[in-house]
XYZ file of C-alpha atoms in Angstrom:
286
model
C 9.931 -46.843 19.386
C 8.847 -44.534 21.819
C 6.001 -45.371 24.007
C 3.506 -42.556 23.863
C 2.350 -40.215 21.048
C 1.848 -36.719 20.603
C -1.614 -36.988 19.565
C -2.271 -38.448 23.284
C -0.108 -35.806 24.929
C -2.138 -33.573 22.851
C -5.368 -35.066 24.341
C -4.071 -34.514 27.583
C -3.701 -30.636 27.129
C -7.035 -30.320 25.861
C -8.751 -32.129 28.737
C -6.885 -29.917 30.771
C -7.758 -26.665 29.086
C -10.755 -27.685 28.896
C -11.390 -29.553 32.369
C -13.599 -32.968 30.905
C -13.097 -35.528 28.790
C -16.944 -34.686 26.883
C -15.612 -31.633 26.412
C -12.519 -32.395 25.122
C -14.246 -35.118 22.921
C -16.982 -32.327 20.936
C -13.491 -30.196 20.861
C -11.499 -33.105 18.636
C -14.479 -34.542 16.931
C -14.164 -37.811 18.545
C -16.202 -40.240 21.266
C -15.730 -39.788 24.783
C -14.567 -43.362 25.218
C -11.621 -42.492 21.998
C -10.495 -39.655 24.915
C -10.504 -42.026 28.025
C -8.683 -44.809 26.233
C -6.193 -42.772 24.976
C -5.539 -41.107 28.042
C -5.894 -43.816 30.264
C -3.107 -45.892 27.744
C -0.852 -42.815 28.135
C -0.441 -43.468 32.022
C -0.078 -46.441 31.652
C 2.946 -46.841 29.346
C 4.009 -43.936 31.556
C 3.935 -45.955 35.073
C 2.674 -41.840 36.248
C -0.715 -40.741 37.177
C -1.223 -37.582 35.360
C -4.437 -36.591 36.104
C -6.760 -36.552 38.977
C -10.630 -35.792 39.840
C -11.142 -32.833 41.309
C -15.084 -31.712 41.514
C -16.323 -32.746 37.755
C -13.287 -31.587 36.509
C -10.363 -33.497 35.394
C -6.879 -31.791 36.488
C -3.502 -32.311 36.917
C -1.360 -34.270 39.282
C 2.221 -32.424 40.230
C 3.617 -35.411 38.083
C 1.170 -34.651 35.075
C 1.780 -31.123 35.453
C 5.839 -31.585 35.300
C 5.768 -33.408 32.346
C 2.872 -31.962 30.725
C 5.066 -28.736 30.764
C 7.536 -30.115 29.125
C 5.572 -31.917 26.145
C 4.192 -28.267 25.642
C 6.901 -27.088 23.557
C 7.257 -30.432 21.577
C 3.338 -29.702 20.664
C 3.990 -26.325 19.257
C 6.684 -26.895 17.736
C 5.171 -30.224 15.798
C 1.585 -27.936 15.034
C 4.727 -25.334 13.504
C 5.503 -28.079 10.943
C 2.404 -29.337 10.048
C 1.375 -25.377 8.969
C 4.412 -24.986 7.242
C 3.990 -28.426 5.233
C 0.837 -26.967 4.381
C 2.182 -23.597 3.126
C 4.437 -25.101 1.188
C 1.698 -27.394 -0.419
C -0.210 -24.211 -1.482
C 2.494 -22.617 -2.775
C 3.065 -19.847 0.339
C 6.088 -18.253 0.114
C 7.941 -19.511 2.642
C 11.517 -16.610 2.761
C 11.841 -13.269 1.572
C 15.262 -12.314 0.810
C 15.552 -7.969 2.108
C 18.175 -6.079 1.160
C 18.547 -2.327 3.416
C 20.651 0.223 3.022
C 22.065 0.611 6.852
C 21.191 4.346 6.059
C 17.526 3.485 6.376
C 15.802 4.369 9.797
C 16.025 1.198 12.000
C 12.662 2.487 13.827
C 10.897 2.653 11.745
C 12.103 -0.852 9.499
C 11.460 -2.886 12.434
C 8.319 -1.534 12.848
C 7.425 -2.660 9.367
C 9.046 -6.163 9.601
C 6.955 -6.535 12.622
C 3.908 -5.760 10.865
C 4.937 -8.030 8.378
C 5.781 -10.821 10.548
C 2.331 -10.538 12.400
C 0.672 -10.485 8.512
C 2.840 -13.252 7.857
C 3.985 -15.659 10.379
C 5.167 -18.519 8.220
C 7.179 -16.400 6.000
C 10.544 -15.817 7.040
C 12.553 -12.710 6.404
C 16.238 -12.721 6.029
C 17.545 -8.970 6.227
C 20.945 -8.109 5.359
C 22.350 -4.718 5.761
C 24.575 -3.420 3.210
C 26.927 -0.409 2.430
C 26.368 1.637 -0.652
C 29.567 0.175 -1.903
C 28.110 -3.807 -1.657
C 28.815 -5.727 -4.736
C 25.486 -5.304 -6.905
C 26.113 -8.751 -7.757
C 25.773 -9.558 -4.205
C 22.614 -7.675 -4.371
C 21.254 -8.620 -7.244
C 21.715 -12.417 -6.905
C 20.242 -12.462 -3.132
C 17.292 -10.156 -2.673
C 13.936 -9.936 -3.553
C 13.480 -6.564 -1.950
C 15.765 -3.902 -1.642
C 16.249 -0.216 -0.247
C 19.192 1.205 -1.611
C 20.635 4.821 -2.513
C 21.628 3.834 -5.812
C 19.255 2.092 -8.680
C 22.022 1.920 -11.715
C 23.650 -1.435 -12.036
C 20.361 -3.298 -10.083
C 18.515 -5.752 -11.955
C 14.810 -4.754 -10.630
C 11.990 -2.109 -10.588
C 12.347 0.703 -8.388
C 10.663 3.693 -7.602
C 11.908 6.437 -4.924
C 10.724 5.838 -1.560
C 12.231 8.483 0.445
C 15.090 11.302 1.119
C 17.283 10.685 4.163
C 18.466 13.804 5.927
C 22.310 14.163 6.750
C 23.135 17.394 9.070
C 26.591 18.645 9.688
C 27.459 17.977 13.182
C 29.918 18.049 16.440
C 30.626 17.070 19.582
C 29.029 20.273 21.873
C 32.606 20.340 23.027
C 34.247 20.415 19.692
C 37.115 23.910 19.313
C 35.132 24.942 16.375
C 31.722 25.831 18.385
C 34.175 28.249 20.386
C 35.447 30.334 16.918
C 31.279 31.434 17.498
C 30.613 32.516 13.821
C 29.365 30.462 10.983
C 31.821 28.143 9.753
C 33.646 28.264 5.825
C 35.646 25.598 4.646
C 38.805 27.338 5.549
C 37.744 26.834 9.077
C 36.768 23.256 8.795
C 40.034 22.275 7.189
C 42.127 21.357 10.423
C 39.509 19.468 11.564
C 38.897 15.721 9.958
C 35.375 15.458 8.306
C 33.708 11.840 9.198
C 32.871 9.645 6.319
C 30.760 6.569 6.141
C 31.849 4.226 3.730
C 29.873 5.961 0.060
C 27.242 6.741 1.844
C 27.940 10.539 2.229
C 25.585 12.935 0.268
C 27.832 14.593 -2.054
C 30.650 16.589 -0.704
C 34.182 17.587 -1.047
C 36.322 17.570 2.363
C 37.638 21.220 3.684
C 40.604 19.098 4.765
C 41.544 15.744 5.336
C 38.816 12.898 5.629
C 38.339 9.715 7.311
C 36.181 6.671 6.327
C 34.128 4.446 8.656
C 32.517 1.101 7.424
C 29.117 1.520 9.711
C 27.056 4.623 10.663
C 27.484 3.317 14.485
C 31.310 3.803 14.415
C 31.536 7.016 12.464
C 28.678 8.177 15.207
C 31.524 7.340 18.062
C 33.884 8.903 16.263
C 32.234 11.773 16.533
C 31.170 11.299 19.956
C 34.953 11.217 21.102
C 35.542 14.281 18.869
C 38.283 12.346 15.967
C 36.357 14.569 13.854
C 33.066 16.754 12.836
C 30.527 14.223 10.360
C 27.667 14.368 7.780
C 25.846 11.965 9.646
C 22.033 10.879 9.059
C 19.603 13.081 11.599
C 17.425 10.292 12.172
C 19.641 8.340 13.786
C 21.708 11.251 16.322
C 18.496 12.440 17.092
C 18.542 11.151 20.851
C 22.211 12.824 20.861
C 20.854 15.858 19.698
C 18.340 16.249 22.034
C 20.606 15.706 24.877
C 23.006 18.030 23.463
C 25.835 15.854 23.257
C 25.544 16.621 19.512
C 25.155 20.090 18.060
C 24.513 20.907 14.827
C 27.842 23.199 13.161
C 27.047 26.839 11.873
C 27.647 26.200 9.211
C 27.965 29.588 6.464
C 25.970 27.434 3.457
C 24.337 24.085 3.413
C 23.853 22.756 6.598
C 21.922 19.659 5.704
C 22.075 17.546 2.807
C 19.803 14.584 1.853
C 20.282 11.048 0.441
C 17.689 9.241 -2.261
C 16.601 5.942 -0.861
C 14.742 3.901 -3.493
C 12.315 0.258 -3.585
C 13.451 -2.202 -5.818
C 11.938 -5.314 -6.332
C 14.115 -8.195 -8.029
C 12.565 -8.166 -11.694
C 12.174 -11.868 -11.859
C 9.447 -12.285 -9.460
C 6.935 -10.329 -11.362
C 4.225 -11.092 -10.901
C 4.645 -10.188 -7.858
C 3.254 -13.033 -4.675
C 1.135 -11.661 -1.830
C 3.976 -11.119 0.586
C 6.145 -9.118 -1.499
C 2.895 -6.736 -2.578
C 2.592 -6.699 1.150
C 5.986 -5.597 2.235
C 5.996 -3.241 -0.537
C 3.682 -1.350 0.575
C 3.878 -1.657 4.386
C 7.772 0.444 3.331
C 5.438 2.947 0.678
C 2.931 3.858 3.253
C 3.132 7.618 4.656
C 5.320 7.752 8.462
C-alpha cells in the first residue's frame, strides 16, 4: 500500500496556492484542523519537511517543492478521470469518429477541430484521412462524420458543403512556359499530367498520366518538374506566391473545381450535441 494519498498531496497544492491552511480549509469545505492533520501525516510518512513558515504564509521547502512538482501531473491526470467517469455517467459522448477527404483545406480543418476541442475537451476526435478511392465500407462502418467528394454508395445524410478549386499548374521553370502562347492539348501531350489518386476533377490526359496516392507527393512531383498537375489552389498557394509555381496558359479551362459534401452516419440521428456542434463549426461561412 502506498503511504500517502492524493487527496493529501492535493491539500498540499492548495495550501500552497493559496498560502494558509484557513484558506485552504473554506477552499475544500473542511476544518482547519482536517488540513493540518492531513498535512502534518503526509510528512510524516514522508520522513521530508515539505513546508515551511514564512511571514503568515505557509510555503514550500526545496524538498516540498521537488516532489510537489512531481505529484502535479499525477493530480491532473487523476481530476482527468474523475471528469471523464462523470461524462460517461451522463451519457457525454466520449469519441467522434471524422472521416476527411485529404482534398479538404488542412487550415482551415484544424482550425475547426480546435474549436471543437476547446467546446469539447472530453470528447475525443479520431480523424482519418482518406482518398476518394477508400473502401465506402471502410467509411461507412467507421465514421460518424464525413467530408467526402462523393455521396453515392455512403450510408448517411449529406448536404454540399463546399467546391474545392484545382488550377492547372508548373514548375516556373517548366519548357512549356517558354513555347509563350496559351497552351492546347497537342502541346501538353509530351509532357506527363500529375494525378492524385481519383481525386482529379474530371479530365482526360493530353498525353500520358501519372498517379500519386497523396496531394503532398504529386505537389513534389511537380516541384521537381516529373510533370505539369491539376492540383488543389488552396494548398500551392504559398508556392504560388513565391513563384515557384505558375499557373499554365492554358487556351480553355484553366481551373476546375471538386464537390466536397457533409455526411453524417444515418444511425446517429438524432443527432448528440457534439456532432450538431461539429456540423456546424464545418457549415459556417470562411
Amino acid at each position: 500500500m502506498h503511504k500517502t494519498t492524493l487527496e493529501q498531496w492535493s491539500l498540499l497544492e492548495k495550501v500552497v496556492e493559496l498560502g494558509s491552511f484557513a484558506r485552504a480549509a473554506e477552499e475544500t469545505a473542511r476544518s482547519q484542523s482536517s488540513v493540518s492533520y492531513n498535512l502534518s501525516l503526509l510528512q510524516e510518512r514522508l520522513g521530508v519537511a515539505l513546508l515551511a513558515p514564512e511571514g503568515r504564509r505557509a510555503v514550500l521547502t526545496p524538498a516540498g517543492e521537488l516532489l510537489l512538482n512531481q505529484v502535479k501531473p499525477l493530480l491532473k491526470a487523476f481530476s482527468y478521470v474523475e471528469t471523464r467517469a462523470a461524462t460517461l455517467r451522463n451519457g457525454v459522448r466520449t469519441r467522434l469518429d471524422l472521416v476527411v477527404d485529404n482534398i479538404f483545406p488542412r487550415r482551415r480543418l484544424f482550425a475547426i477541430l480546435r474549436q471543437f476541442q476547446q467546446m469539447y475537451p472530453q470528447t475525443q476526435v479520431r480523424l482519418t484521412e482518406v482518398l476518394e478511392n477508400t473502401s465506402s465500407d471502410l467509411v461507412n462502418n467507421e465514421a460518424d462524420v464525413m467530408v467526402l467528394t462523393r455521396r453515392q454508395d455512403i450510408t448517411g445524410l449529406g448536404e454540399w458543403l463546399m467546391n474545392i478549386d484545382f488550377v492547372a499548374v508548373a514548375h516556373r521553370d517548366h519548357p512549356l512556359f517558354a513555347l509563350n502562347t496559351p497552351l492546347n492539348d497537342e502541346m501538353l501531350r509530351p509532357w506527363p499530367l500529375i494525378h492524385i489518386a481519383d481525386n482529379q476533377p474530371a479530365a482526360s490526359a493530353a498525353g500520358e498520366s501519372w498517379t500519386f496516392s497523396t496531394i503532398d507527393a504529386a505537389i513534389e512531383a511537380v516541384m521537381y518538374q516529373v510533370g505539369y498537375g491539376w492540383l488543389p489552389e488552396e494548398r500551392i498557394q504559398t508556392q504560388l506566391e513565391q513563384g515557384v509555381l505558375k499557373i499554365l496558359p492554358l487556351s480553355h479551362g484553366k481551373r476546375r473545381a471538386t464537390p466536397l459534401h457533409l455526411i453524417v452516419k444515418r444511425a446517429l440521428t438524432p443527432l448528440d450535441e457534439q456532432v450538431e456542434t461539429l456540423l456546424r463549426l464545418f457549415s459556417q461561412p470562411r
